PDB file of C-alpha atoms in Angstrom:
ATOM      1  CA  ASP A   1      -8.288 -14.521   9.846  1.00 49.00           C
ATOM      2  CA  THR A   2      -9.160 -10.928   9.075  1.00 47.00           C
ATOM      3  CA  GLY A   3      -8.762  -9.871  12.709  1.00 51.00           C
ATOM      4  CA  GLY A   4     -12.419  -8.951  12.966  1.00 52.00           C
ATOM      5  CA  GLY A   5     -11.910  -5.531  11.495  1.00 53.00           C
ATOM      6  CA  ARG A   6      -9.824  -3.036   9.618  1.00 51.00           C
ATOM      7  CA  HIS A   7      -6.891  -2.678  12.050  1.00 57.00           C
ATOM      8  CA  TYR A   8      -5.025  -5.816  11.077  1.00 75.00           C
ATOM      9  CA  ASP A   9      -1.590  -5.797   9.483  1.00 81.00           C
ATOM     10  CA  GLN A  10      -0.070  -9.091   8.361  1.00 88.00           C
ATOM     11  CA  SER A  11       2.558  -7.667   6.003  1.00 89.00           C
ATOM     12  CA  LEU A  12       5.414  -9.263   7.955  1.00 90.00           C
ATOM     13  CA  ASP A  13       3.784 -12.669   7.490  1.00 91.00           C
ATOM     14  CA  VAL A  14       3.737 -12.032   3.741  1.00 94.00           C
ATOM     15  CA  LEU A  15       7.471 -11.260   3.843  1.00 94.00           C
ATOM     16  CA  ARG A  16       8.114 -14.437   5.849  1.00 95.00           C
ATOM     17  CA  TYR A  17       6.160 -16.467   3.283  1.00 95.00           C
ATOM     18  CA  ASP A  18       8.156 -14.934   0.445  1.00 93.00           C
ATOM     19  CA  ALA A  19      11.503 -15.438   2.184  1.00 95.00           C
ATOM     20  CA  LEU A  20      10.766 -19.042   3.170  1.00 96.00           C
ATOM     21  CA  TYR A  21       8.862 -20.058   0.032  1.00 95.00           C
ATOM     22  CA  ASP A  22      11.461 -22.570  -1.197  1.00 96.00           C
ATOM     23  CA  ARG A  23      11.703 -24.193   2.246  1.00 97.00           C
ATOM     24  CA  LEU A  24       7.990 -24.720   2.750  1.00 97.00           C
ATOM     25  CA  GLU A  25       6.483 -28.146   2.284  1.00 97.00           C
ATOM     26  CA  PRO A  26       3.855 -28.199  -0.484  1.00 97.00           C
ATOM     27  CA  GLY A  27       1.031 -28.692   2.035  1.00 97.00           C
ATOM     28  CA  ASP A  28       2.220 -25.795   4.179  1.00 96.00           C
ATOM     29  CA  ARG A  29       2.611 -23.573   1.142  1.00 96.00           C
ATOM     30  CA  LYS A  30      -0.935 -24.454   0.007  1.00 97.00           C
ATOM     31  CA  ALA A  31      -2.354 -23.736   3.477  1.00 96.00           C
ATOM     32  CA  LEU A  32      -0.720 -20.297   3.515  1.00 95.00           C
ATOM     33  CA  GLU A  33      -1.878 -19.548  -0.011  1.00 96.00           C
ATOM     34  CA  ASP A  34      -5.430 -20.534   0.948  1.00 96.00           C
ATOM     35  CA  THR A  35      -5.191 -18.179   3.933  1.00 93.00           C
ATOM     36  CA  PHE A  36      -3.993 -15.390   1.653  1.00 95.00           C
ATOM     37  CA  GLN A  37      -6.895 -16.057  -0.719  1.00 96.00           C
ATOM     38  CA  ALA A  38      -9.398 -15.874   2.162  1.00 93.00           C
ATOM     39  CA  PHE A  39      -7.835 -12.639   3.432  1.00 92.00           C
ATOM     40  CA  ILE A  40      -7.970 -11.092  -0.047  1.00 94.00           C
ATOM     41  CA  ARG A  41     -11.534 -12.325  -0.578  1.00 94.00           C
ATOM     42  CA  HIS A  42     -12.543 -10.604   2.676  1.00 91.00           C
ATOM     43  CA  HIS A  43     -11.101  -7.315   1.453  1.00 92.00           C
ATOM     44  CA  LEU A  44     -12.599  -7.571  -2.023  1.00 95.00           C
ATOM     45  CA  HIS A  45     -16.029  -9.015  -1.300  1.00 94.00           C
ATOM     46  CA  GLU A  46     -16.854  -9.139   2.410  1.00 90.00           C
ATOM     47  CA  ASP A  47     -15.585  -5.803   3.715  1.00 86.00           C
ATOM     48  CA  LYS A  48     -18.660  -3.554   3.675  1.00 85.00           C
ATOM     49  CA  PHE A  49     -16.814  -0.423   4.820  1.00 86.00           C
ATOM     50  CA  THR A  50     -17.138   2.550   2.475  1.00 86.00           C
ATOM     51  CA  TYR A  51     -13.764   4.164   1.890  1.00 87.00           C
ATOM     52  CA  THR A  52     -14.147   7.877   1.265  1.00 84.00           C
ATOM     53  CA  ARG A  53     -11.894  10.817   1.895  1.00 82.00           C
ATOM     54  CA  THR A  54     -13.561  11.506   5.245  1.00 82.00           C
ATOM     55  CA  SER A  55     -14.734   8.062   6.403  1.00 81.00           C
ATOM     56  CA  TRP A  56     -11.433   6.408   7.274  1.00 79.00           C
ATOM     57  CA  LEU A  57      -8.056   6.964   8.884  1.00 78.00           C
ATOM     58  CA  PRO A  58      -5.494   5.281   6.617  1.00 76.00           C
ATOM     59  CA  ASN A  59      -2.803   5.185   9.306  1.00 74.00           C
ATOM     60  CA  MET A  60      -5.066   2.829  11.273  1.00 77.00           C
ATOM     61  CA  GLN A  61      -7.362   1.318   8.665  1.00 80.00           C
ATOM     62  CA  TRP A  62      -5.187   0.826   5.588  1.00 85.00           C
ATOM     63  CA  PRO A  63      -2.937  -1.901   7.067  1.00 87.00           C
ATOM     64  CA  ARG A  64      -5.462  -4.673   6.352  1.00 89.00           C
ATOM     65  CA  PRO A  65      -6.195  -3.624   2.746  1.00 92.00           C
ATOM     66  CA  MET A  66      -2.463  -3.145   2.129  1.00 93.00           C
ATOM     67  CA  THR A  67      -1.841  -6.624   3.530  1.00 94.00           C
ATOM     68  CA  ALA A  68      -4.317  -7.915   0.927  1.00 95.00           C
ATOM     69  CA  HIS A  69      -2.299  -6.059  -1.724  1.00 97.00           C
ATOM     70  CA  LEU A  70       0.945  -7.664  -0.563  1.00 97.00           C
ATOM     71  CA  MET A  71      -0.655 -11.107  -0.364  1.00 97.00           C
ATOM     72  CA  ALA A  72      -1.815 -10.784  -3.977  1.00 98.00           C
ATOM     73  CA  LEU A  73       1.757  -9.898  -4.976  1.00 97.00           C
ATOM     74  CA  ALA A  74       3.120 -12.900  -3.079  1.00 97.00           C
ATOM     75  CA  LEU A  75       0.696 -15.158  -4.937  1.00 97.00           C
ATOM     76  CA  ARG A  76       1.925 -13.631  -8.230  1.00 97.00           C
ATOM     77  CA  ASP A  77      -1.619 -13.648  -9.580  1.00 97.00           C
ATOM     78  CA  GLU A  78      -1.839 -10.682 -11.973  1.00 98.00           C
ATOM     79  CA  ARG A  79      -5.635 -10.753 -12.158  1.00 98.00           C
ATOM     80  CA  LEU A  80      -5.866 -10.667  -8.361  1.00 97.00           C
ATOM     81  CA  ILE A  81      -3.160  -8.002  -8.090  1.00 98.00           C
ATOM     82  CA  ARG A  82      -5.067  -5.746 -10.476  1.00 98.00           C
ATOM     83  CA  GLU A  83      -8.365  -6.417  -8.704  1.00 98.00           C
ATOM     84  CA  VAL A  84      -6.927  -5.494  -5.287  1.00 98.00           C
ATOM     85  CA  PHE A  85      -5.212  -2.434  -6.800  1.00 98.00           C
ATOM     86  CA  ALA A  86      -8.557  -1.140  -8.141  1.00 98.00           C
ATOM     87  CA  SER A  87     -10.604  -2.121  -5.075  1.00 96.00           C
ATOM     88  CA  SER A  88     -12.406   0.123  -2.617  1.00 92.00           C
ATOM     89  CA  GLY A  89      -9.693   1.274  -0.219  1.00 91.00           C
ATOM     90  CA  GLY A  90      -7.055   0.049  -2.655  1.00 94.00           C
ATOM     91  CA  TRP A  91      -3.946   1.714  -4.081  1.00 96.00           C
ATOM     92  CA  LYS A  92      -5.831   3.349  -6.949  1.00 96.00           C
ATOM     93  CA  HIS A  93      -8.468   4.759  -4.579  1.00 93.00           C
ATOM     94  CA  TYR A  94      -5.793   6.128  -2.238  1.00 91.00           C
ATOM     95  CA  PHE A  95      -3.845   7.857  -5.004  1.00 92.00           C
ATOM     96  CA  ASP A  96      -6.882   8.960  -7.045  1.00 93.00           C
ATOM     97  CA  ASP A  97      -9.326  10.028  -4.360  1.00 89.00           C
ATOM     98  CA  TYR A  98      -7.648  10.327  -0.977  1.00 87.00           C
ATOM     99  CA  LEU A  99      -4.415  12.243  -1.414  1.00 85.00           C
ATOM    100  CA  ALA A 100      -5.009  15.985  -1.355  1.00 73.00           C
ATOM    101  CA  ASP A 101      -3.221  18.055  -3.965  1.00 80.00           C
ATOM    102  CA  GLY A 102      -1.874  14.899  -5.597  1.00 80.00           C
ATOM    103  CA  ARG A 103       0.562  14.173  -2.774  1.00 75.00           C
ATOM    104  CA  PHE A 104      -0.488  15.233   0.735  1.00 74.00           C
ATOM    105  CA  TYR A 105      -2.090  12.903   3.234  1.00 71.00           C
ATOM    106  CA  PHE A 106      -5.584  14.219   3.866  1.00 70.00           C
ATOM    107  CA  GLU A 107      -6.184  13.525   7.556  1.00 68.00           C
ATOM    108  CA  GLU A 108      -3.110  14.631   9.543  1.00 66.00           C
ATOM    109  CA  PHE A 109       0.278  15.360   8.099  1.00 63.00           C
ATOM    110  CA  GLY A 110       1.981  13.886  11.164  1.00 62.00           C
ATOM    111  CA  LYS A 111       0.586  10.456  10.253  1.00 70.00           C
ATOM    112  CA  GLN A 112       1.558  10.543   6.583  1.00 72.00           C
ATOM    113  CA  TYR A 113       4.565   8.287   7.146  1.00 70.00           C
ATOM    114  CA  SER A 114       2.597   5.490   8.847  1.00 78.00           C
ATOM    115  CA  MET A 115       2.178   3.197   5.809  1.00 85.00           C
ATOM    116  CA  ILE A 116       5.325   4.022   3.841  1.00 88.00           C
ATOM    117  CA  GLY A 117       6.967   0.664   4.490  1.00 91.00           C
ATOM    118  CA  GLU A 118       4.012  -1.282   3.107  1.00 93.00           C
ATOM    119  CA  MET A 119       3.676   1.176   0.230  1.00 94.00           C
ATOM    120  CA  LEU A 120       7.318   0.736  -0.750  1.00 96.00           C
ATOM    121  CA  LEU A 121       6.940  -3.064  -0.534  1.00 95.00           C
ATOM    122  CA  TRP A 122       3.940  -2.848  -2.858  1.00 97.00           C
ATOM    123  CA  CYS A 123       5.836  -0.686  -5.345  1.00 98.00           C
ATOM    124  CA  ARG A 124       8.908  -2.919  -5.238  1.00 97.00           C
ATOM    125  CA  GLY A 125       6.871  -6.095  -5.657  1.00 97.00           C
ATOM    126  CA  ALA A 126       4.821  -4.677  -8.524  1.00 98.00           C
ATOM    127  CA  GLU A 127       8.009  -3.509 -10.224  1.00 98.00           C
ATOM    128  CA  ARG A 128       9.637  -6.934  -9.892  1.00 97.00           C
ATOM    129  CA  LEU A 129       6.589  -8.610 -11.391  1.00 98.00           C
ATOM    130  CA  GLY A 130       6.634  -6.246 -14.384  1.00 98.00           C
ATOM    131  CA  LEU A 131       3.619  -4.302 -13.104  1.00 98.00           C
ATOM    132  CA  ASP A 132       5.337  -1.005 -12.316  1.00 98.00           C
ATOM    133  CA  GLU A 133       2.325   0.901 -13.638  1.00 98.00           C
ATOM    134  CA  LEU A 134       0.528  -0.217 -10.448  1.00 98.00           C
ATOM    135  CA  GLY A 135       3.232   1.037  -8.078  1.00 97.00           C
ATOM    136  CA  TYR A 136       6.064   3.502  -8.616  1.00 98.00           C
ATOM    137  CA  GLY A 137       4.774   4.198 -12.114  1.00 98.00           C
ATOM    138  CA  TYR A 138       1.167   4.859 -11.115  1.00 97.00           C
ATOM    139  CA  VAL A 139      -0.043   8.433 -11.529  1.00 96.00           C
ATOM    140  CA  GLY A 140      -3.289   9.255  -9.740  1.00 95.00           C
ATOM    141  CA  LYS A 141      -5.940  11.395 -11.361  1.00 92.00           C
ATOM    142  CA  GLY A 142      -4.719  14.424  -9.358  1.00 90.00           C
ATOM    143  CA  GLY A 143      -1.079  13.756 -10.225  1.00 93.00           C
ATOM    144  CA  ALA A 144      -0.214  11.723  -7.116  1.00 93.00           C
ATOM    145  CA  THR A 145       2.801   9.422  -7.461  1.00 95.00           C
ATOM    146  CA  MET A 146       4.834   7.552  -4.900  1.00 95.00           C
ATOM    147  CA  ARG A 147       7.712   9.959  -5.487  1.00 94.00           C
ATOM    148  CA  ARG A 148       5.520  13.025  -4.902  1.00 91.00           C
ATOM    149  CA  TYR A 149       4.078  11.357  -1.800  1.00 89.00           C
ATOM    150  CA  LEU A 150       7.559  10.823  -0.355  1.00 89.00           C
ATOM    151  CA  GLN A 151       8.720  14.301  -1.346  1.00 86.00           C
ATOM    152  CA  SER A 152       5.717  15.859   0.371  1.00 83.00           C
ATOM    153  CA  ILE A 153       6.988  14.587   3.715  1.00 79.00           C
ATOM    154  CA  ILE A 154      10.188  16.540   3.219  1.00 77.00           C
ATOM    155  CA  GLU A 155       8.214  19.573   2.076  1.00 75.00           C
ATOM    156  CA  LEU A 156       6.126  19.479   5.262  1.00 73.00           C
ATOM    157  CA  GLY A 157       9.018  19.459   7.664  1.00 70.00           C
ATOM    158  CA  TYR A 158      11.835  21.264   6.010  1.00 74.00           C
ATOM    159  CA  PRO A 159      11.862  24.356   3.857  1.00 76.00           C
ATOM    160  CA  ARG A 160      13.868  23.640   0.738  1.00 75.00           C
ATOM    161  CA  VAL A 161      16.635  26.097   0.004  1.00 81.00           C
ATOM    162  CA  GLU A 162      17.884  26.108  -3.563  1.00 84.00           C
ATOM    163  CA  ILE A 163      21.654  26.406  -3.757  1.00 85.00           C
ATOM    164  CA  PRO A 164      22.895  27.682  -7.128  1.00 89.00           C
ATOM    165  CA  GLY A 165      24.907  25.027  -8.914  1.00 89.00           C
ATOM    166  CA  GLY A 166      24.295  22.359  -6.276  1.00 86.00           C
ATOM    167  CA  LEU A 167      21.784  20.106  -4.645  1.00 86.00           C
ATOM    168  CA  PRO A 168      19.004  21.660  -2.582  1.00 81.00           C
ATOM    169  CA  HIS A 169      19.608  22.137   1.126  1.00 79.00           C
ATOM    170  CA  TYR A 170      17.152  21.264   3.926  1.00 72.00           C
ATOM    171  CA  PRO A 171      18.304  23.239   6.990  1.00 72.00           C
TER     172      PRO A 171
END
């Protein structure tokens, strides 16, 4: 089920599948994998939404595409992982075309944190599958990286004060 639209996050179900994988009966595992395939297929081939810098609100509309990303990781299908990564509304699109200045969330800074959990899961999963270049290691065409994205949240809220000979301070 794709939830009838873009506002549909099933990332916790992906984590449950991964955590319970060894305890699932083969038929149950196959049924879940078929569901994941259908969900991913919807994102890749049936979703007719055009993701542009001004057409979507990632805090509300990226949960379903990110769920497709996480489902592809759970299936451990490298071809599918790379296809979702490069898809419209996918990780590559977000880091290449959406993030302003290579790190800042385009729509509203106050919503920048909304997808961090799913983003970190994606990065961690890609890293564990030997595909770090699709997660933590990915550098968008404007210089966006996961590290810069996370650091920008600190930069928005706290002025950084450099302390000679020590770590920076965020008053």
